[in-house]
Amino acid sequence: MPSGNGALMKYIVICGDGMADEPIEALGNKTPLEYAKTPNMDRLAREGASGLLSTIPDGFEAGSDIANMSILGYAPEKYYTGRGPLEALSMGVELAPADVAYRCNLVTVEDNTMVDFSAGHISSGEGAGLFASLQPAMPEVTLRAGVSYRNLLVVHDGRGAATTPPHDIVGQGISPYLPKGGDAELLQQCMETSRQVFDRHPINVARRAAGKRIATRIWPWSGGHKPAFPLFAKKYGKSGGIISAVDLLLGIGRCAGMEIIRVPGATGYLDTDYDAKARYALAAMEHLDFLYLHIEAPDEAGHMGSIEEKVKAIERVDDVVGTILDQFDGVVAVLPDHPTPIRAKTHTRDPVPFAVRGKGTDDTREFSETAARSGGLGMKNAVDFPGFLFS
Ligand SMILES: [Zn+2]
Protein backbone atom coordinates (compact mmCIF):
# COMPACT_ATOMS: atom_id res chain seq x y z
CA MET A 1 0.00 0.00 0.00
CA PRO A 2 1.15 3.55 -0.66
CA SER A 3 2.77 5.29 2.23
CA GLY A 4 4.93 8.27 3.04
CA ASN A 5 5.15 11.84 1.89
CA GLY A 6 2.33 12.96 -0.43
CA ALA A 7 4.69 15.14 -2.42
CA LEU A 8 6.68 12.05 -3.38
CA MET A 9 3.64 9.97 -4.20
CA LYS A 10 3.40 8.55 -7.71
CA TYR A 11 0.28 7.79 -9.71
CA ILE A 12 -0.78 5.44 -12.51
CA VAL A 13 -4.24 5.68 -14.06
CA ILE A 14 -5.12 2.69 -16.28
CA CYS A 15 -7.84 3.37 -18.83
CA GLY A 16 -9.44 0.35 -20.51
CA ASP A 17 -11.10 2.19 -23.38
CA GLY A 18 -14.81 1.45 -23.62
CA MET A 19 -14.77 -1.36 -20.99
CA ALA A 20 -18.08 -0.35 -19.42
CA ASP A 21 -21.17 -1.98 -20.90
CA GLU A 22 -24.71 -3.10 -20.12
CA PRO A 23 -26.08 -6.45 -18.89
CA ILE A 24 -26.04 -8.98 -21.74
CA GLU A 25 -28.46 -11.89 -21.88
CA ALA A 26 -25.85 -14.24 -23.38
CA LEU A 27 -23.68 -13.58 -20.31
CA GLY A 28 -26.47 -14.42 -17.87
CA ASN A 29 -27.45 -10.75 -17.66
CA LYS A 30 -23.98 -9.78 -16.51
CA THR A 31 -21.94 -7.03 -18.13
CA PRO A 32 -18.66 -8.06 -19.80
CA LEU A 33 -16.81 -6.50 -16.83
CA GLU A 34 -18.86 -8.64 -14.43
CA TYR A 35 -18.54 -11.77 -16.54
CA ALA A 36 -14.82 -11.53 -17.35
CA LYS A 37 -12.30 -12.98 -14.90
CA THR A 38 -10.80 -9.82 -13.40
CA PRO A 39 -9.16 -10.81 -10.12
CA ASN A 40 -6.85 -7.79 -10.19
CA MET A 41 -9.45 -5.10 -10.82
CA ASP A 42 -11.62 -6.76 -8.18
CA ARG A 43 -8.68 -6.71 -5.77
CA LEU A 44 -8.18 -3.01 -6.51
CA ALA A 45 -11.85 -2.34 -5.73
CA ARG A 46 -11.67 -4.47 -2.57
CA GLU A 47 -8.44 -2.96 -1.20
CA GLY A 48 -9.26 0.58 -2.34
CA ALA A 49 -12.42 2.53 -2.99
CA SER A 50 -14.81 2.96 -5.91
CA GLY A 51 -17.06 5.55 -7.44
CA LEU A 52 -18.61 6.78 -10.65
CA LEU A 53 -17.12 9.31 -13.01
CA SER A 54 -19.08 11.48 -15.40
CA THR A 55 -16.73 11.84 -18.39
CA ILE A 56 -18.92 13.42 -21.10
CA PRO A 57 -20.16 16.96 -20.39
CA ASP A 58 -23.62 17.93 -21.67
CA GLY A 59 -23.62 19.06 -25.26
CA PHE A 60 -20.61 16.95 -26.29
CA GLU A 61 -20.54 13.68 -28.21
CA ALA A 62 -19.41 10.62 -26.28
CA GLY A 63 -16.01 10.54 -27.96
CA SER A 64 -12.73 9.19 -26.59
CA ASP A 65 -11.22 12.64 -27.12
CA ILE A 66 -13.81 14.32 -24.88
CA ALA A 67 -13.72 11.58 -22.25
CA ASN A 68 -9.94 11.33 -21.99
CA MET A 69 -9.39 15.11 -21.98
CA SER A 70 -11.87 15.31 -19.12
CA ILE A 71 -10.17 12.53 -17.16
CA LEU A 72 -6.84 14.36 -17.49
CA GLY A 73 -8.49 17.48 -16.08
CA TYR A 74 -9.03 19.55 -19.25
CA ALA A 75 -12.64 20.76 -19.47
CA PRO A 76 -13.85 20.20 -23.06
CA GLU A 77 -16.06 23.28 -22.76
CA LYS A 78 -12.87 25.30 -22.49
CA TYR A 79 -10.26 23.47 -24.55
CA TYR A 80 -11.84 21.20 -27.16
CA THR A 81 -11.55 22.23 -30.82
CA GLY A 82 -12.06 18.82 -32.50
CA ARG A 83 -10.45 15.41 -32.83
CA GLY A 84 -8.51 16.30 -36.00
CA PRO A 85 -6.26 18.93 -34.41
CA LEU A 86 -5.45 16.63 -31.48
CA GLU A 87 -4.41 13.88 -33.86
CA ALA A 88 -2.41 16.36 -35.96
CA LEU A 89 -0.44 17.24 -32.84
CA SER A 90 0.15 13.59 -32.06
CA MET A 91 1.47 12.98 -35.56
CA GLY A 92 3.89 15.88 -35.27
CA VAL A 93 1.99 17.91 -37.89
CA GLU A 94 2.45 21.62 -37.18
CA LEU A 95 -0.79 23.55 -37.61
CA ALA A 96 -0.78 27.20 -38.66
CA PRO A 97 -3.37 29.38 -36.89
CA ALA A 98 -5.65 29.33 -39.97
CA ASP A 99 -5.38 25.56 -40.56
CA VAL A 100 -8.34 23.29 -39.87
CA ALA A 101 -7.29 19.67 -39.29
CA TYR A 102 -9.83 16.89 -39.87
CA ARG A 103 -9.54 13.30 -38.77
CA CYS A 104 -9.72 11.38 -42.07
CA ASN A 105 -10.80 7.73 -42.00
CA LEU A 106 -10.38 5.25 -44.80
CA VAL A 107 -13.84 3.66 -44.97
CA THR A 108 -15.81 1.07 -46.90
CA VAL A 109 -19.01 2.42 -48.44
CA GLU A 110 -21.09 0.05 -50.58
CA ASP A 111 -24.37 1.00 -52.30
CA ASN A 112 -24.18 4.36 -50.52
CA THR A 113 -24.16 2.59 -47.13
CA MET A 114 -21.39 2.85 -44.51
CA VAL A 115 -20.23 -0.75 -44.26
CA ASP A 116 -16.98 -0.34 -42.31
CA PHE A 117 -15.54 2.77 -40.60
CA SER A 118 -12.05 1.21 -40.72
CA ALA A 119 -11.90 -0.28 -44.26
CA GLY A 120 -11.35 -3.72 -42.70
CA HIS A 121 -8.71 -2.34 -40.30
CA ILE A 122 -6.55 -1.64 -43.31
CA SER A 123 -2.81 -1.78 -42.59
CA SER A 124 -0.78 1.40 -42.12
CA GLY A 125 1.33 0.53 -45.19
CA GLU A 126 -1.72 0.08 -47.42
CA GLY A 127 -3.26 3.29 -46.06
CA ALA A 128 -0.07 5.22 -46.76
CA GLY A 129 -0.03 3.84 -50.32
CA LEU A 130 -3.59 4.98 -50.97
CA PHE A 131 -2.91 8.44 -49.51
CA ALA A 132 0.25 8.82 -51.61
CA SER A 133 -1.85 8.27 -54.76
CA LEU A 134 -4.55 10.63 -53.54
CA GLN A 135 -2.47 13.70 -52.56
CA PRO A 136 -1.56 14.79 -56.13
CA ALA A 137 -5.28 14.73 -57.03
CA MET A 138 -6.16 17.21 -54.26
CA PRO A 139 -3.46 19.89 -53.95
CA GLU A 140 -5.84 22.23 -52.06
CA VAL A 141 -5.47 20.13 -48.89
CA THR A 142 -2.64 18.32 -47.11
CA LEU A 143 -3.06 14.61 -46.38
CA ARG A 144 -1.08 12.74 -43.77
CA ALA A 145 -1.16 8.97 -43.38
CA GLY A 146 -1.39 7.80 -39.75
CA VAL A 147 -1.93 4.41 -38.16
CA SER A 148 -4.26 2.00 -40.02
CA TYR A 149 -7.52 3.73 -41.02
CA ARG A 150 -6.80 6.81 -38.86
CA ASN A 151 -5.40 9.57 -41.04
CA LEU A 152 -5.43 13.35 -41.34
CA LEU A 153 -6.64 15.98 -43.79
CA VAL A 154 -5.70 19.65 -43.29
CA VAL A 155 -7.61 22.48 -44.97
CA HIS A 156 -5.48 25.63 -45.08
CA ASP A 157 -7.50 28.74 -44.30
CA GLY A 158 -10.30 26.37 -43.33
CA ARG A 159 -13.61 27.29 -41.78
CA GLY A 160 -14.61 23.95 -40.23
CA ALA A 161 -17.73 21.94 -41.08
CA ALA A 162 -20.49 19.93 -39.42
CA THR A 163 -19.44 16.29 -39.79
CA THR A 164 -20.43 12.83 -38.50
CA PRO A 165 -18.08 10.16 -37.09
CA PRO A 166 -18.20 7.19 -39.49
CA HIS A 167 -18.38 4.65 -36.62
CA ASP A 168 -21.74 6.17 -35.64
CA ILE A 169 -23.42 5.39 -38.98
CA VAL A 170 -22.33 1.83 -39.71
CA GLY A 171 -25.14 0.13 -41.63
CA GLN A 172 -26.79 3.45 -42.54
CA GLY A 173 -27.04 5.41 -45.78
CA ILE A 174 -24.33 8.08 -45.91
CA SER A 175 -26.21 10.85 -47.76
CA PRO A 176 -27.68 12.63 -44.71
CA TYR A 177 -24.29 12.54 -43.00
CA LEU A 178 -22.05 14.20 -45.59
CA PRO A 179 -20.20 17.35 -44.39
CA LYS A 180 -22.30 20.53 -44.14
CA GLY A 181 -21.41 24.23 -43.95
CA GLY A 182 -17.99 25.92 -44.01
CA ASP A 183 -15.49 23.62 -45.76
CA ALA A 184 -18.22 21.13 -46.79
CA GLU A 185 -18.02 21.72 -50.54
CA LEU A 186 -14.25 21.18 -50.62
CA LEU A 187 -14.52 18.12 -48.34
CA GLN A 188 -17.22 16.55 -50.48
CA GLN A 189 -15.09 17.14 -53.58
CA CYS A 190 -12.17 15.40 -51.86
CA MET A 191 -14.39 12.46 -50.89
CA GLU A 192 -15.57 12.10 -54.47
CA THR A 193 -12.01 12.33 -55.80
CA SER A 194 -10.91 9.62 -53.38
CA ARG A 195 -13.71 7.37 -54.60
CA GLN A 196 -12.40 7.68 -58.16
CA VAL A 197 -8.70 7.31 -57.26
CA PHE A 198 -9.31 4.28 -54.98
CA ASP A 199 -11.72 2.51 -57.34
CA ARG A 200 -9.18 0.39 -59.22
CA HIS A 201 -6.15 1.10 -57.09
CA PRO A 202 -3.75 -1.89 -56.99
CA ILE A 203 -3.90 -1.94 -53.17
CA ASN A 204 -7.68 -2.36 -53.30
CA VAL A 205 -7.43 -4.91 -56.12
CA ALA A 206 -5.08 -6.97 -53.94
CA ARG A 207 -7.31 -6.60 -50.85
CA ARG A 208 -10.38 -7.65 -52.80
CA ALA A 209 -8.52 -10.69 -54.17
CA ALA A 210 -7.56 -11.61 -50.59
CA GLY A 211 -11.21 -11.40 -49.51
CA LYS A 212 -10.62 -8.24 -47.42
CA ARG A 213 -12.72 -5.09 -47.28
CA ILE A 214 -11.45 -2.31 -49.50
CA ALA A 215 -11.07 1.41 -48.81
CA THR A 216 -13.68 2.93 -51.10
CA ARG A 217 -13.18 6.55 -50.01
CA ILE A 218 -11.95 8.95 -47.35
CA TRP A 219 -14.26 10.25 -44.63
CA PRO A 220 -13.13 13.55 -43.02
CA TRP A 221 -14.67 14.47 -39.64
CA SER A 222 -14.24 16.45 -36.42
CA GLY A 223 -12.13 19.28 -37.83
CA GLY A 224 -10.85 22.22 -35.85
CA HIS A 225 -8.07 24.68 -35.15
CA LYS A 226 -5.09 23.98 -32.91
CA PRO A 227 -6.14 23.85 -29.20
CA ALA A 228 -4.32 25.62 -26.37
CA PHE A 229 -4.03 23.55 -23.17
CA PRO A 230 -2.24 24.67 -20.02
CA LEU A 231 0.66 22.27 -19.35
CA PHE A 232 -0.06 19.32 -17.06
CA ALA A 233 3.11 19.98 -15.06
CA LYS A 234 2.11 23.58 -14.48
CA LYS A 235 -1.54 22.81 -13.71
CA TYR A 236 -0.79 20.06 -11.18
CA GLY A 237 2.88 20.43 -10.27
CA LYS A 238 3.47 16.81 -11.38
CA SER A 239 5.44 15.46 -14.33
CA GLY A 240 3.09 13.41 -16.50
CA GLY A 241 3.44 10.78 -19.21
CA ILE A 242 1.09 8.85 -21.45
CA ILE A 243 1.16 5.42 -23.09
CA SER A 244 -1.32 4.73 -25.88
CA ALA A 245 -1.38 3.23 -29.36
CA VAL A 246 -3.99 5.77 -30.42
CA ASP A 247 -2.86 9.02 -32.08
CA LEU A 248 -5.77 10.86 -30.53
CA LEU A 249 -4.69 10.08 -27.00
CA LEU A 250 -1.08 10.95 -27.76
CA GLY A 251 -2.27 14.26 -29.21
CA ILE A 252 -4.07 15.07 -25.96
CA GLY A 253 -0.91 14.15 -24.07
CA ARG A 254 1.24 16.31 -26.34
CA CYS A 255 -1.16 19.26 -25.95
CA ALA A 256 -0.76 18.89 -22.20
CA GLY A 257 3.03 18.74 -22.50
CA MET A 258 3.10 15.16 -21.20
CA GLU A 259 5.89 12.76 -22.11
CA ILE A 260 4.87 10.42 -24.94
CA ILE A 261 6.09 6.91 -24.19
CA ARG A 262 6.18 4.70 -27.27
CA VAL A 263 5.72 0.99 -26.67
CA PRO A 264 6.86 -1.39 -29.42
CA GLY A 265 4.06 -3.82 -30.32
CA ALA A 266 1.27 -1.49 -29.13
CA THR A 267 -1.25 -1.64 -31.98
CA GLY A 268 -4.42 -0.25 -30.41
CA TYR A 269 -6.10 -3.42 -31.56
CA LEU A 270 -6.92 -6.75 -29.94
CA ASP A 271 -3.45 -8.18 -30.61
CA THR A 272 -1.66 -5.36 -28.77
CA ASP A 273 1.36 -6.32 -26.63
CA TYR A 274 -0.15 -5.92 -23.14
CA ASP A 275 2.91 -7.15 -21.30
CA ALA A 276 5.14 -4.57 -22.99
CA LYS A 277 2.72 -1.82 -21.97
CA ALA A 278 3.02 -2.78 -18.31
CA ARG A 279 6.82 -3.04 -18.51
CA TYR A 280 7.19 0.36 -20.16
CA ALA A 281 4.76 1.88 -17.67
CA LEU A 282 6.79 0.63 -14.72
CA ALA A 283 10.04 1.82 -16.29
CA ALA A 284 8.57 5.30 -16.91
CA MET A 285 7.66 5.64 -13.23
CA GLU A 286 11.37 5.76 -12.43
CA HIS A 287 11.27 9.42 -13.54
CA LEU A 288 7.57 10.41 -13.83
CA ASP A 289 5.09 11.40 -11.10
CA PHE A 290 1.97 10.49 -13.10
CA LEU A 291 1.27 8.09 -15.95
CA TYR A 292 -1.87 7.63 -18.01
CA LEU A 293 -1.82 4.08 -19.38
CA HIS A 294 -4.44 3.74 -22.09
CA ILE A 295 -5.50 0.41 -23.64
CA GLU A 296 -7.75 0.62 -26.68
CA ALA A 297 -8.69 -3.04 -27.23
CA PRO A 298 -12.01 -3.28 -25.26
CA ASP A 299 -13.38 -0.34 -27.28
CA GLU A 300 -12.47 -2.02 -30.57
CA ALA A 301 -14.28 -5.18 -29.44
CA GLY A 302 -17.32 -3.08 -28.46
CA HIS A 303 -17.43 -1.42 -31.88
CA MET A 304 -17.23 -4.88 -33.47
CA GLY A 305 -20.10 -6.05 -31.27
CA SER A 306 -18.04 -9.08 -30.24
CA ILE A 307 -18.88 -10.26 -26.71
CA GLU A 308 -16.12 -12.86 -26.78
CA GLU A 309 -13.41 -10.40 -27.86
CA LYS A 310 -14.58 -7.82 -25.35
CA VAL A 311 -14.40 -10.26 -22.46
CA LYS A 312 -10.94 -11.33 -23.64
CA ALA A 313 -9.74 -7.73 -23.97
CA ILE A 314 -10.99 -6.90 -20.45
CA GLU A 315 -9.14 -9.95 -19.08
CA ARG A 316 -5.93 -8.77 -20.76
CA VAL A 317 -6.40 -5.29 -19.26
CA ASP A 318 -6.80 -7.06 -15.92
CA ASP A 319 -3.40 -8.74 -16.42
CA VAL A 320 -1.85 -5.29 -16.87
CA VAL A 321 -3.60 -4.07 -13.71
CA GLY A 322 -2.17 -7.07 -11.84
CA THR A 323 1.38 -6.34 -12.94
CA ILE A 324 1.05 -2.69 -11.96
CA LEU A 325 -0.53 -3.47 -8.56
CA ASP A 326 2.23 -5.98 -7.80
CA GLN A 327 5.21 -3.95 -8.94
CA PHE A 328 4.24 -0.34 -8.23
CA ASP A 329 3.45 0.93 -4.76
CA GLY A 330 1.89 4.32 -5.56
CA VAL A 331 -1.71 5.32 -6.19
CA VAL A 332 -3.35 3.17 -8.90
CA ALA A 333 -6.71 3.87 -10.52
CA VAL A 334 -8.63 1.86 -13.13
CA LEU A 335 -11.49 3.08 -15.27
CA PRO A 336 -12.97 3.08 -18.74
CA ASP A 337 -13.22 6.45 -20.52
CA HIS A 338 -16.86 5.77 -21.55
CA PRO A 339 -19.04 2.70 -22.14
CA THR A 340 -18.90 1.07 -25.59
CA PRO A 341 -21.84 -1.32 -25.17
CA ILE A 342 -22.01 -4.41 -27.38
CA ARG A 343 -25.67 -3.55 -27.99
CA ALA A 344 -24.91 -0.05 -29.30
CA LYS A 345 -21.57 -0.83 -31.02
CA THR A 346 -20.69 2.77 -30.25
CA HIS A 347 -19.97 4.96 -27.24
CA THR A 348 -22.63 6.00 -24.75
CA ARG A 349 -22.50 8.86 -22.26
CA ASP A 350 -23.32 6.99 -19.05
CA PRO A 351 -20.98 7.60 -16.09
CA VAL A 352 -18.20 5.01 -15.78
CA PRO A 353 -17.05 3.02 -12.76
CA PHE A 354 -13.62 3.72 -11.27
CA ALA A 355 -11.60 2.08 -8.51
CA VAL A 356 -8.53 3.52 -6.85
CA ARG A 357 -5.92 2.21 -4.44
CA GLY A 358 -4.40 4.74 -2.10
CA LYS A 359 -7.38 7.06 -1.55
CA GLY A 360 -9.15 5.30 1.29
CA THR A 361 -11.32 2.19 1.41
CA ASP A 362 -15.00 1.27 1.17
CA ASP A 363 -17.18 -1.86 1.12
CA THR A 364 -16.93 -2.48 -2.62
CA ARG A 365 -15.96 -6.10 -3.36
CA GLU A 366 -15.51 -6.08 -7.13
CA PHE A 367 -14.95 -3.75 -10.04
CA SER A 368 -18.12 -3.34 -12.08
CA GLU A 369 -20.67 -0.83 -13.29
CA THR A 370 -23.13 -1.89 -10.58
CA ALA A 371 -20.68 -2.28 -7.69
CA ALA A 372 -19.20 1.18 -8.27
CA ARG A 373 -22.64 2.78 -7.96
CA SER A 374 -22.61 2.21 -4.21
CA GLY A 375 -18.88 2.99 -3.89
CA GLY A 376 -17.69 5.23 -1.09
CA LEU A 377 -16.28 7.86 -3.43
CA GLY A 378 -19.66 8.68 -4.98
CA MET A 379 -20.12 10.45 -8.29
CA LYS A 380 -17.45 12.82 -9.57
CA ASN A 381 -16.91 14.96 -12.61
CA ALA A 382 -13.98 13.64 -14.63
CA VAL A 383 -12.28 17.05 -14.81
CA ASP A 384 -11.92 16.93 -11.02
CA PHE A 385 -10.33 13.45 -11.08
CA PRO A 386 -6.61 14.37 -11.18
CA GLY A 387 -7.21 16.98 -8.48
CA PHE A 388 -8.89 14.29 -6.36
CA LEU A 389 -6.01 11.84 -6.89
CA PHE A 390 -3.40 14.46 -6.04
CA SER A 391 -5.27 15.84 -3.00
ZN1 LIG B 1 -12.69 5.72 -25.83
GROMACS .gro file of N, CA, C and O and ligand atoms in nm, residues 15-19 62-65 67-68 83 248-249 294-296 299 303 336-340 347, ligand 1:
model
  101
   15CYS      N    1  -0.656   0.319  -1.815
   15CYS     CA    2  -0.784   0.337  -1.883
   15CYS      C    3  -0.805   0.223  -1.983
   15CYS      O    4  -0.732   0.212  -2.081
   16GLY      N    5  -0.904   0.138  -1.955
   16GLY     CA    6  -0.944   0.035  -2.051
   16GLY      C    7  -1.054   0.095  -2.137
   16GLY      O    8  -1.170   0.101  -2.096
   17ASP      N    9  -1.018   0.140  -2.255
   17ASP     CA   10  -1.110   0.219  -2.338
   17ASP      C   11  -1.240   0.142  -2.364
   17ASP      O   12  -1.238   0.030  -2.412
   18GLY      N   13  -1.351   0.204  -2.329
   18GLY     CA   14  -1.481   0.145  -2.362
   18GLY      C   15  -1.517   0.019  -2.285
   18GLY      O   16  -1.609  -0.053  -2.324
   19MET      N   17  -1.450  -0.010  -2.173
   19MET     CA   18  -1.477  -0.136  -2.099
   19MET      C   19  -1.619  -0.145  -2.047
   19MET      O   20  -1.676  -0.253  -2.042
   62ALA      N   21  -2.013   1.156  -2.716
   62ALA     CA   22  -1.941   1.062  -2.628
   62ALA      C   23  -1.818   1.007  -2.699
   62ALA      O   24  -1.808   0.889  -2.727
   63GLY      N   25  -1.724   1.095  -2.728
   63GLY     CA   26  -1.601   1.054  -2.796
   63GLY      C   27  -1.489   1.026  -2.699
   63GLY      O   28  -1.488   1.077  -2.587
   64SER      N   29  -1.390   0.946  -2.744
   64SER     CA   30  -1.273   0.919  -2.659
   64SER      C   31  -1.196   1.048  -2.633
   64SER      O   32  -1.136   1.063  -2.528
   65ASP      N   33  -1.196   1.139  -2.731
   65ASP     CA   34  -1.122   1.264  -2.712
   65ASP      C   35  -1.180   1.342  -2.594
   65ASP      O   36  -1.108   1.382  -2.503
   67ALA      N   37  -1.381   1.233  -2.351
   67ALA     CA   38  -1.372   1.158  -2.225
   67ALA      C   39  -1.231   1.164  -2.167
   67ALA      O   40  -1.212   1.190  -2.048
   68ASN      N   41  -1.131   1.141  -2.251
   68ASN     CA   42  -0.994   1.133  -2.199
   68ASN      C   43  -0.939   1.270  -2.161
   68ASN      O   44  -0.865   1.283  -2.063
   83ARG      N   45  -1.135   1.655  -3.292
   83ARG     CA   46  -1.045   1.541  -3.283
   83ARG      C   47  -0.928   1.556  -3.380
   83ARG      O   48  -0.815   1.517  -3.350
  248LEU      N   49  -0.492   0.991  -3.122
  248LEU     CA   50  -0.577   1.086  -3.053
  248LEU      C   51  -0.534   1.109  -2.909
  248LEU      O   52  -0.523   1.221  -2.862
  249LEU      N   53  -0.509   0.999  -2.840
  249LEU     CA   54  -0.469   1.008  -2.700
  249LEU      C   55  -0.332   1.071  -2.687
  249LEU      O   56  -0.307   1.151  -2.596
  294HIS      N   57  -0.320   0.392  -2.134
  294HIS     CA   58  -0.444   0.374  -2.209
  294HIS      C   59  -0.437   0.247  -2.294
  294HIS      O   60  -0.338   0.223  -2.363
  295ILE      N   61  -0.544   0.166  -2.286
  295ILE     CA   62  -0.550   0.041  -2.364
  295ILE      C   63  -0.678   0.041  -2.446
  295ILE      O   64  -0.789   0.044  -2.393
  296GLU      N   65  -0.663   0.038  -2.576
  296GLU     CA   66  -0.775   0.062  -2.668
  296GLU      C   67  -0.862  -0.061  -2.693
  296GLU      O   68  -0.979  -0.049  -2.730
  299ASP      N   69  -1.255  -0.122  -2.645
  299ASP     CA   70  -1.338  -0.034  -2.728
  299ASP      C   71  -1.353  -0.092  -2.868
  299ASP      O   72  -1.463  -0.094  -2.925
  303HIS      N   73  -1.700  -0.190  -3.056
  303HIS     CA   74  -1.743  -0.142  -3.188
  303HIS      C   75  -1.774  -0.260  -3.281
  303HIS      O   76  -1.860  -0.251  -3.368
  336PRO      N   77  -1.280   0.289  -1.731
  336PRO     CA   78  -1.297   0.308  -1.874
  336PRO      C   79  -1.314   0.458  -1.899
  336PRO      O   80  -1.340   0.533  -1.805
  337ASP      N   81  -1.299   0.503  -2.023
  337ASP     CA   82  -1.322   0.645  -2.052
  337ASP      C   83  -1.471   0.671  -2.076
  337ASP      O   84  -1.522   0.780  -2.049
  338HIS      N   85  -1.542   0.570  -2.126
  338HIS     CA   86  -1.686   0.577  -2.155
  338HIS      C   87  -1.730   0.434  -2.180
  338HIS      O   88  -1.645   0.349  -2.208
  339PRO      N   89  -1.860   0.403  -2.172
  339PRO     CA   90  -1.904   0.270  -2.214
  339PRO      C   91  -1.901   0.259  -2.368
  339PRO      O   92  -1.926   0.358  -2.437
  340THR      N   93  -1.868   0.139  -2.417
  340THR     CA   94  -1.890   0.107  -2.559
  340THR      C   95  -1.972  -0.022  -2.560
  340THR      O   96  -1.918  -0.131  -2.580
  347HIS      N   97  -2.009   0.445  -2.860
  347HIS     CA   98  -1.997   0.496  -2.724
  347HIS      C   99  -2.131   0.546  -2.671
  347HIS      O  100  -2.211   0.597  -2.747
  392ZN      ZN  101  -1.269   0.572  -2.583
   0.00000   0.00000   0.00000
